GROMACS .gro file of C-alpha atoms in nm:
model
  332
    1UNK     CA    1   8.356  15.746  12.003
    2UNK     CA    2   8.156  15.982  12.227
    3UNK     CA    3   7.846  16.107  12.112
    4UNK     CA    4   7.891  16.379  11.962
    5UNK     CA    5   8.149  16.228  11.751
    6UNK     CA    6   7.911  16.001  11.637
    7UNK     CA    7   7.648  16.251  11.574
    8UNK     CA    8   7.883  16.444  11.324
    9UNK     CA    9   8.073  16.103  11.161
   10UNK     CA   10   7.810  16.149  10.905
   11UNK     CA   11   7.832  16.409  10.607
   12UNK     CA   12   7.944  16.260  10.313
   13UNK     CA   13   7.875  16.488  10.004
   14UNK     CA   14   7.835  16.339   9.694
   15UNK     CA   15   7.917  16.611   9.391
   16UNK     CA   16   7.776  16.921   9.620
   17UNK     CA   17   7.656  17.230   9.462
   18UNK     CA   18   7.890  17.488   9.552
   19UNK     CA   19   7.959  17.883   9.447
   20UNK     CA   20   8.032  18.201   9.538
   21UNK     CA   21   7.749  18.484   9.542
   22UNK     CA   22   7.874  18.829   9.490
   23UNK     CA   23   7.582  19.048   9.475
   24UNK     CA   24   7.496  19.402   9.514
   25UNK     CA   25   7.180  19.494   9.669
   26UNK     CA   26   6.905  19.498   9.663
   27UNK     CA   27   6.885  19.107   9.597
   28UNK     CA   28   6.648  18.822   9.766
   29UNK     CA   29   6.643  18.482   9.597
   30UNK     CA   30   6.374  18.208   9.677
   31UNK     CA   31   6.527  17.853   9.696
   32UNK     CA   32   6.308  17.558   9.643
   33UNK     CA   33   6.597  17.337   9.532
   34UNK     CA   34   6.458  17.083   9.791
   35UNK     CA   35   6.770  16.985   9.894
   36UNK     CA   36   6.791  16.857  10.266
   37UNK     CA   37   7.108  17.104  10.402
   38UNK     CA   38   7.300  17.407  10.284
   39UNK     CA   39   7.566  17.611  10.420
   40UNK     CA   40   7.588  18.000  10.337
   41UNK     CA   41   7.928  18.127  10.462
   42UNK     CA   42   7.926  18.527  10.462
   43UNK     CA   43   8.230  18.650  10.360
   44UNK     CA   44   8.157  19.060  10.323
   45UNK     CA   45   7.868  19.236  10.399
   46UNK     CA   46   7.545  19.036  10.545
   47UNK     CA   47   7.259  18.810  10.419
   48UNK     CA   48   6.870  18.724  10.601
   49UNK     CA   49   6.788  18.425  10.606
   50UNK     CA   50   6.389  18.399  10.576
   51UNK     CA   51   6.220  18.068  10.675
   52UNK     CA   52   5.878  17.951  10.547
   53UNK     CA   53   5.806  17.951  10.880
   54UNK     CA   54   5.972  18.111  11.161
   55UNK     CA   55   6.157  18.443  11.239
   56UNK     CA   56   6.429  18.634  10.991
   57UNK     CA   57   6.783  18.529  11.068
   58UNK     CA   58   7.069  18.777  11.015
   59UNK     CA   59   7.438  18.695  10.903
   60UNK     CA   60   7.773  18.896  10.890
   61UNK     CA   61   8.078  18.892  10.777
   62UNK     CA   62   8.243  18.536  10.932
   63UNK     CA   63   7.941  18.391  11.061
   64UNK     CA   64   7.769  18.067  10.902
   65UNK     CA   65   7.459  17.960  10.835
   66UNK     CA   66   7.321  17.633  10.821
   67UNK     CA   67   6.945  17.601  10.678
   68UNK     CA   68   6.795  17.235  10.667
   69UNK     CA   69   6.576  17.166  10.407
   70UNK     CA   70   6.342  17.091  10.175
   71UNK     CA   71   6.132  17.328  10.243
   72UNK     CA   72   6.162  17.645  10.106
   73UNK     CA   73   6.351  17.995  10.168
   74UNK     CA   74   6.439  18.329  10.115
   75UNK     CA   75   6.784  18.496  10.123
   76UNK     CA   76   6.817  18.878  10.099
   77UNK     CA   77   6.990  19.158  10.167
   78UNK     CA   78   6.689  19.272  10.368
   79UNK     CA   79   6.375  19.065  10.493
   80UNK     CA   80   6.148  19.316  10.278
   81UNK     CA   81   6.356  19.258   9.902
   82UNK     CA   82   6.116  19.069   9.734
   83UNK     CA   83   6.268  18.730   9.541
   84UNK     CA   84   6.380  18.847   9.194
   85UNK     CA   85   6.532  18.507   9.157
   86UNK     CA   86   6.447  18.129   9.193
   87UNK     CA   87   6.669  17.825   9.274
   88UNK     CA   88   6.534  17.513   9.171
   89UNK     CA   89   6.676  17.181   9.181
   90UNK     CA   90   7.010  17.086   9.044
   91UNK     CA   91   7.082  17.490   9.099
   92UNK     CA   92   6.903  17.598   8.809
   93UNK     CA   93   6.794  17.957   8.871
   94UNK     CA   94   6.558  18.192   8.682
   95UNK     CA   95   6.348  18.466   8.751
   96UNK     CA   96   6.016  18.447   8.917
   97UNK     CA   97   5.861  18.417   8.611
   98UNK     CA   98   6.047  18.124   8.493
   99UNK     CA   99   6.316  18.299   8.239
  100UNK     CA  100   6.643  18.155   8.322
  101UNK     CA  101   6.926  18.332   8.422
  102UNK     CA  102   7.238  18.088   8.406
  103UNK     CA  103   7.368  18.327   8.147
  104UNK     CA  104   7.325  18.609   8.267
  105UNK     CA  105   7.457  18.582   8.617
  106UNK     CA  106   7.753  18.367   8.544
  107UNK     CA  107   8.087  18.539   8.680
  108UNK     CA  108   8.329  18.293   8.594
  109UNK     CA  109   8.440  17.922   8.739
  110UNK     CA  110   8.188  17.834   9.044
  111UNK     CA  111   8.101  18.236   9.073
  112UNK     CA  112   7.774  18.362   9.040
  113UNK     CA  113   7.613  18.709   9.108
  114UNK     CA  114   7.476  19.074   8.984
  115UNK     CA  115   7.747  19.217   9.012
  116UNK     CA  116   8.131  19.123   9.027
  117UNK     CA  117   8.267  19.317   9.309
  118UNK     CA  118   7.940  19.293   9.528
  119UNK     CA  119   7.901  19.460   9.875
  120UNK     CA  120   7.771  19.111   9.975
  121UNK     CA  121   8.002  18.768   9.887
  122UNK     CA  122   7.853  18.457  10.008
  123UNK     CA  123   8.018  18.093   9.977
  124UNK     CA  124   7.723  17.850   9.919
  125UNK     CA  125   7.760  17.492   9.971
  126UNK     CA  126   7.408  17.273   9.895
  127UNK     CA  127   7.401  16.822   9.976
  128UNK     CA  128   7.187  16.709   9.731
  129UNK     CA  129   7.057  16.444   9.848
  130UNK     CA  130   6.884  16.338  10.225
  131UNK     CA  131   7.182  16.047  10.223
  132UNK     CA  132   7.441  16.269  10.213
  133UNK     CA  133   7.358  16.383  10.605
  134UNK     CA  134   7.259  16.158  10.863
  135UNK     CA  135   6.917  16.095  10.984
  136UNK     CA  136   7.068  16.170  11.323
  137UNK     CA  137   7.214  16.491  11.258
  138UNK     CA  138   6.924  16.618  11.027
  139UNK     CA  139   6.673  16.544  11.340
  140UNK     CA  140   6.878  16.697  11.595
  141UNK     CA  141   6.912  17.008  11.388
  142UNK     CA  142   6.667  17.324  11.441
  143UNK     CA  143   6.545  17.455  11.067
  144UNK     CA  144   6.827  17.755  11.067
  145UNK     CA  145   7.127  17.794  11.281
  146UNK     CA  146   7.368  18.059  11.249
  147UNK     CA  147   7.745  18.014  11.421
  148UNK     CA  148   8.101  18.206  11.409
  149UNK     CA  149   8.303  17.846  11.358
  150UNK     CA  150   8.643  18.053  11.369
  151UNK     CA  151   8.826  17.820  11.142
  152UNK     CA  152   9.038  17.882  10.847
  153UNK     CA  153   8.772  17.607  10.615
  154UNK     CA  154   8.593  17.907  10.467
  155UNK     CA  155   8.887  18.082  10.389
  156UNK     CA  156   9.027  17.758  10.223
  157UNK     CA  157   8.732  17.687  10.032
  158UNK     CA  158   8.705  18.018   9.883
  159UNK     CA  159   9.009  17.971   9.714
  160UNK     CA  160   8.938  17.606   9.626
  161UNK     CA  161   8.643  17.725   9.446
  162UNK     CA  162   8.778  17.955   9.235
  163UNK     CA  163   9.002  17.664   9.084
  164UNK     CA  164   8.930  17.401   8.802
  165UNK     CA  165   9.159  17.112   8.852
  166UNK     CA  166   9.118  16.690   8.790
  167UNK     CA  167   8.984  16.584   9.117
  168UNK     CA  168   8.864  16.931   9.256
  169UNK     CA  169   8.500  16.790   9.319
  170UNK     CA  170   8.626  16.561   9.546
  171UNK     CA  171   8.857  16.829   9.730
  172UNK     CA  172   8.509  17.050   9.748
  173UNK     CA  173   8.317  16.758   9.874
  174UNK     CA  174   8.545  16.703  10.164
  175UNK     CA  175   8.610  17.047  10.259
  176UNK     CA  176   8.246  17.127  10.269
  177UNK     CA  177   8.215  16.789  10.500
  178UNK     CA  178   8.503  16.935  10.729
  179UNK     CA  179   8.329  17.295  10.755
  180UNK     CA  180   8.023  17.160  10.785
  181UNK     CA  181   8.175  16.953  11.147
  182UNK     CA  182   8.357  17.266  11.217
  183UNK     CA  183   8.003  17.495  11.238
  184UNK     CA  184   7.805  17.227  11.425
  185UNK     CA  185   8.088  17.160  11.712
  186UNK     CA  186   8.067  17.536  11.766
  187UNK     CA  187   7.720  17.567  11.770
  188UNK     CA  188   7.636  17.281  11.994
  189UNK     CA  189   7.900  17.386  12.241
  190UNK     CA  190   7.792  17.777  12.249
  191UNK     CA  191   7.390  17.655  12.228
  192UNK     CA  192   7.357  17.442  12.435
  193UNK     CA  193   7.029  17.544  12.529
  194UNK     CA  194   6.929  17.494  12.123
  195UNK     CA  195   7.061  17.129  12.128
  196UNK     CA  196   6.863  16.833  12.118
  197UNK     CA  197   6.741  16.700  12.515
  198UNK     CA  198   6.961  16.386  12.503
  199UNK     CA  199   7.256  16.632  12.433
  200UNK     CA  200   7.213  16.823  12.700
  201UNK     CA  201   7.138  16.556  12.917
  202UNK     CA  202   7.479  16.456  12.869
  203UNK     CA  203   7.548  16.625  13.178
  204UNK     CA  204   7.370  16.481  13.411
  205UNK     CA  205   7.634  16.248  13.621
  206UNK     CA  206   7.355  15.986  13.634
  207UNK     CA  207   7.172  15.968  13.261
  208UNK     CA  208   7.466  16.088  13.090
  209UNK     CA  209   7.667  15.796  13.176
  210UNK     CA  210   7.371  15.619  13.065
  211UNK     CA  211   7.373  15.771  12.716
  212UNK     CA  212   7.721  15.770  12.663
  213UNK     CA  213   7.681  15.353  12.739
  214UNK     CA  214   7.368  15.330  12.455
  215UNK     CA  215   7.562  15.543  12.215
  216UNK     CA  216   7.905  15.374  12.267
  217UNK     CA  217   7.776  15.026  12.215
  218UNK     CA  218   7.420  14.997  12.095
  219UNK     CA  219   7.453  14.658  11.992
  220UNK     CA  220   7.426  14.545  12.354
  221UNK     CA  221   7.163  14.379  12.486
  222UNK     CA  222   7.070  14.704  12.731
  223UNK     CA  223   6.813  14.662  12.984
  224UNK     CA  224   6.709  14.938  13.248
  225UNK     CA  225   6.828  14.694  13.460
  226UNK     CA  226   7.129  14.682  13.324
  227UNK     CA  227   7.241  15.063  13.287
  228UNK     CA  228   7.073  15.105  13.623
  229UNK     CA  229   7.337  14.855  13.754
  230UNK     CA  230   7.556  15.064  13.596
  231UNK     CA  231   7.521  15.409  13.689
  232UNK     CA  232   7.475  15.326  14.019
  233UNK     CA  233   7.076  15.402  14.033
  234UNK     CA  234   6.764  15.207  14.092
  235UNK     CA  235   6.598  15.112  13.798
  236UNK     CA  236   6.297  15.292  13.929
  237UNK     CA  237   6.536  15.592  13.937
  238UNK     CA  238   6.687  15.594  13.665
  239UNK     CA  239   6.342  15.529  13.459
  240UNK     CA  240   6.232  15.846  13.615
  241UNK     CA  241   6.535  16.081  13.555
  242UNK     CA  242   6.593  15.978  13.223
  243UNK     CA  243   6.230  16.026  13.094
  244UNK     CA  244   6.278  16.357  13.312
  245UNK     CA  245   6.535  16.511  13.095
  246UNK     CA  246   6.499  16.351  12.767
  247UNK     CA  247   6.162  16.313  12.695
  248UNK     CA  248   6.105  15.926  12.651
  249UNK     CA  249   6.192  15.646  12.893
  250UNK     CA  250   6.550  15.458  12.836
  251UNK     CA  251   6.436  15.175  12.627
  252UNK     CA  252   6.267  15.373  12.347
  253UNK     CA  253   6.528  15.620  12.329
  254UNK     CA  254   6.756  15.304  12.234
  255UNK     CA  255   6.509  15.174  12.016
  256UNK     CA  256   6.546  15.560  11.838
  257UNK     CA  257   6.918  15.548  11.830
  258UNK     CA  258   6.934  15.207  11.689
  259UNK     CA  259   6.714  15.260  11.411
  260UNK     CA  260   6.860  15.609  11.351
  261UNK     CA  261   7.206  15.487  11.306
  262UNK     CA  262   7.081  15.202  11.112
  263UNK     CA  263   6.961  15.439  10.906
  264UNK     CA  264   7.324  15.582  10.854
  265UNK     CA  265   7.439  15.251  10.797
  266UNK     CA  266   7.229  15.116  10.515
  267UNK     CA  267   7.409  15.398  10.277
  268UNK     CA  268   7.681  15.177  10.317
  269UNK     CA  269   7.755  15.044   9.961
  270UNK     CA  270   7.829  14.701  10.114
  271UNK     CA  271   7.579  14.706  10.407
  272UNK     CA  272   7.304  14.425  10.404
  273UNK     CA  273   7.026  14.379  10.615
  274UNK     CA  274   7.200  14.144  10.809
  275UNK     CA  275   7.472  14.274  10.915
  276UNK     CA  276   7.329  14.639  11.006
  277UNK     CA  277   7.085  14.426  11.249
  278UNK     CA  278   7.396  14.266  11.409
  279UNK     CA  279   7.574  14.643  11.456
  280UNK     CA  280   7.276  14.804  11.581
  281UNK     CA  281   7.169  14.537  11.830
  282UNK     CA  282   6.874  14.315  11.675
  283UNK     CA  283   6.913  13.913  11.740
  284UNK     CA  284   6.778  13.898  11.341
  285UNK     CA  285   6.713  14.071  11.052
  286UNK     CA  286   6.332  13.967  11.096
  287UNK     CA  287   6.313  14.183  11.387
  288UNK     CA  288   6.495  14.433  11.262
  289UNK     CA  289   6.279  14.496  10.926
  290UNK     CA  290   5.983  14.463  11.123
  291UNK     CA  291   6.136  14.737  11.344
  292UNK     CA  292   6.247  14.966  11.074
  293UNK     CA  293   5.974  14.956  10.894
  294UNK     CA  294   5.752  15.027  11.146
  295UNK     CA  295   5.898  15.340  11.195
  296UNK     CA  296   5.994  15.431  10.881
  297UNK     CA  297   5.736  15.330  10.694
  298UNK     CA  298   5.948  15.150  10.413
  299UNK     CA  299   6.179  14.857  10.488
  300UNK     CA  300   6.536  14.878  10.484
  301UNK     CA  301   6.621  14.758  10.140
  302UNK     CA  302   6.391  15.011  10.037
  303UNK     CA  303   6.503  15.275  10.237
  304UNK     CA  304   6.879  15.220  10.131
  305UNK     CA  305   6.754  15.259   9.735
  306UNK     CA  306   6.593  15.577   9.804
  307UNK     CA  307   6.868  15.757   9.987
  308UNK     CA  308   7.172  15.623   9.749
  309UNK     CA  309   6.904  15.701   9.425
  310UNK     CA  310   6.995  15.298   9.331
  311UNK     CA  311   6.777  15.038   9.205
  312UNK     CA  312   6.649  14.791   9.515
  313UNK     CA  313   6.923  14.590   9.586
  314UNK     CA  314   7.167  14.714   9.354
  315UNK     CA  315   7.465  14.796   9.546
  316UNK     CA  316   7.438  14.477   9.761
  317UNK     CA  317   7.154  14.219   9.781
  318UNK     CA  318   6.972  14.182  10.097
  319UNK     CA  319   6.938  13.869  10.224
  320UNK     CA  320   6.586  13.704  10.172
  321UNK     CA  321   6.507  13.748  10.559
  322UNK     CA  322   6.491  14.149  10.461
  323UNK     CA  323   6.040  14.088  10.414
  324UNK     CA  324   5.830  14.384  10.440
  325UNK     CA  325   5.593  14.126  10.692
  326UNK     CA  326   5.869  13.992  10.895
  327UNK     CA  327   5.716  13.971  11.269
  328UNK     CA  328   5.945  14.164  11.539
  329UNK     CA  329   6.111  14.038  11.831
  330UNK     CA  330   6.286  14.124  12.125
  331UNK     CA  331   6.572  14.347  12.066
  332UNK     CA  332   6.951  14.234  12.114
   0.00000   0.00000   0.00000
């Protein structure tokens, strides 16, 4: 699996919130849903997207935007429509002054708007949850992003949506996943200039091969040694051209990686402790709490209950090496 592969083998929605807007302007809504991604799909007319912080974004007709929460945003017809409605969490929406408006707005089976042949039709797909998307792919995401994926997804959803069948929330969930891949291929090969450093350094004939080696097997025990031997380099070399281009030296980005996708692998329903540490390259479980939590904060049985909402240990009990005060070790 090459890397960016592995970057988008990640979103997994769980029950998604997902509608069509039709709207007539003028219209802005606020959304505070805290939710940790959305997709907006314009399908006639265009939409603003206005961070908390940061520059408008514009959207036409075909184009897709992808807006990475929680914190909160506008969406409008123009930057200067002030919100006239709120979207909280669950998709609950009111007015600004709290009244809701559930009622009023309703169109009909996932369709939602002022007006029901609006100038402006929007497809709206929201994760819910921060386990949904990968810690990866959340960090190597800018705040807003807005790409033409050219793909017949949005299309296909659209008339998904419209449709209230046994089973439909599943065919939602995965063709939200599928455009979701779709936008971010695009974008990362038309931007690359927007994409993280170690993506870009992908090209490099000398630190790319050294990525693609880390991201391929990351449960070997690297050295710079090692991938120096490897790419043909001195270690002193590659040290230099790999800090060069990605912005850390090549034993801390592995660290990074490691820890990120162990943090993709503890949603796993039947992950434990122990065998994440074995995937992602730690000789124990001891170092690999230690690890995690030192960069997370939590440990990962705790981590894995907040991003699948379950009790600690409730899907699958962590072995009783998984301690908050376990003392690290080398890695691999």
């Amino acid at each position: 699996m090459d890397a960016l592969a592995s970057l988008l083998d990640g979103p997994r929605a769980r029950g998604a919130f997902l509608l069509k807007a039709v709207l007539d302007p003028p219209w802005a809504m606020r959304v505070q849903d805290r939710a940790p991604l959305t997709l907006v799909a314009m399908l006639r007319g265009e939409a603003w997207a206005i961070p908390q912080a940061g520059e408008p974004v514009r959207a036409g007709a075909g184009e897709v935007m992808i807006i990475r929460g929680p914190d909160p945003y506008v969406v409008a017809d123009d930057p200067a429509t002030p919100p006239g409605i709120v979207i909280h969490p669950g998709g609950r929406c009111s007015d600004p002054a709290g009244r809701d408006l559930h009622d009023e707005l309703t169109l009909g089976v996932r369709t939602w708007g002022n007006a029901p042949d609006g100038a402006h039709r929007m497809l709206v797909g929201t994760y819910r949850m921060s386990g949904e998307i990968g810690a990866r792919l959340l960090a190597a995401l800018p705040p807003l992003l807005t790409v033409e994926p050219e793909s017949p997804l949005v299309a296909l959803l659209e008339q998904e949506m419209t449709r209230d069948e046994p089973g439909q929330e599943v065919m939602l969930d995965r063709l939200l996943d599928l455009l979701l891949i779709t936008s971010l291929r695009a974008w990362f090969t038309r931007r690359r200039d927007a994409a993280p450093a170690w993506y870009r350094a992908l090209a490099d004939p000398v630190v790319g091969r050294a990525l693609r080696m880390m991201h391929q097997d990351p449960a070997r025990p690297w050295t710079v040694a090692a991938l120096a031997g490897r790419t043909g380099v001195s270690r002193a070399a590659l040290a230099r051209r790999f800090t060069e281009l990605v912005g850390e030296p090549p034993m801390a980005y592995l660290t990074g990686w490691r820890l990120a996708l162990a943090a993709d692998l503890l949603r796993e329903p039947e992950a434990t402790v122990a065998s994440v540490a074995r995937r992602v390259g730690y000789g124990s479980p001891f170092a690999f709490s230690a690890a995690f939590k030192r960069v997370r904060g939590v440990s990962p049985r705790q981590y894995r209950a907040m991003v699948t909402g379950s009790r600690d240990g409730e899907h699958s009990p962590a072995p009783a090496t998984d301690r908050d005060t376990a003392a690290d070790s080398p890695e691999g």
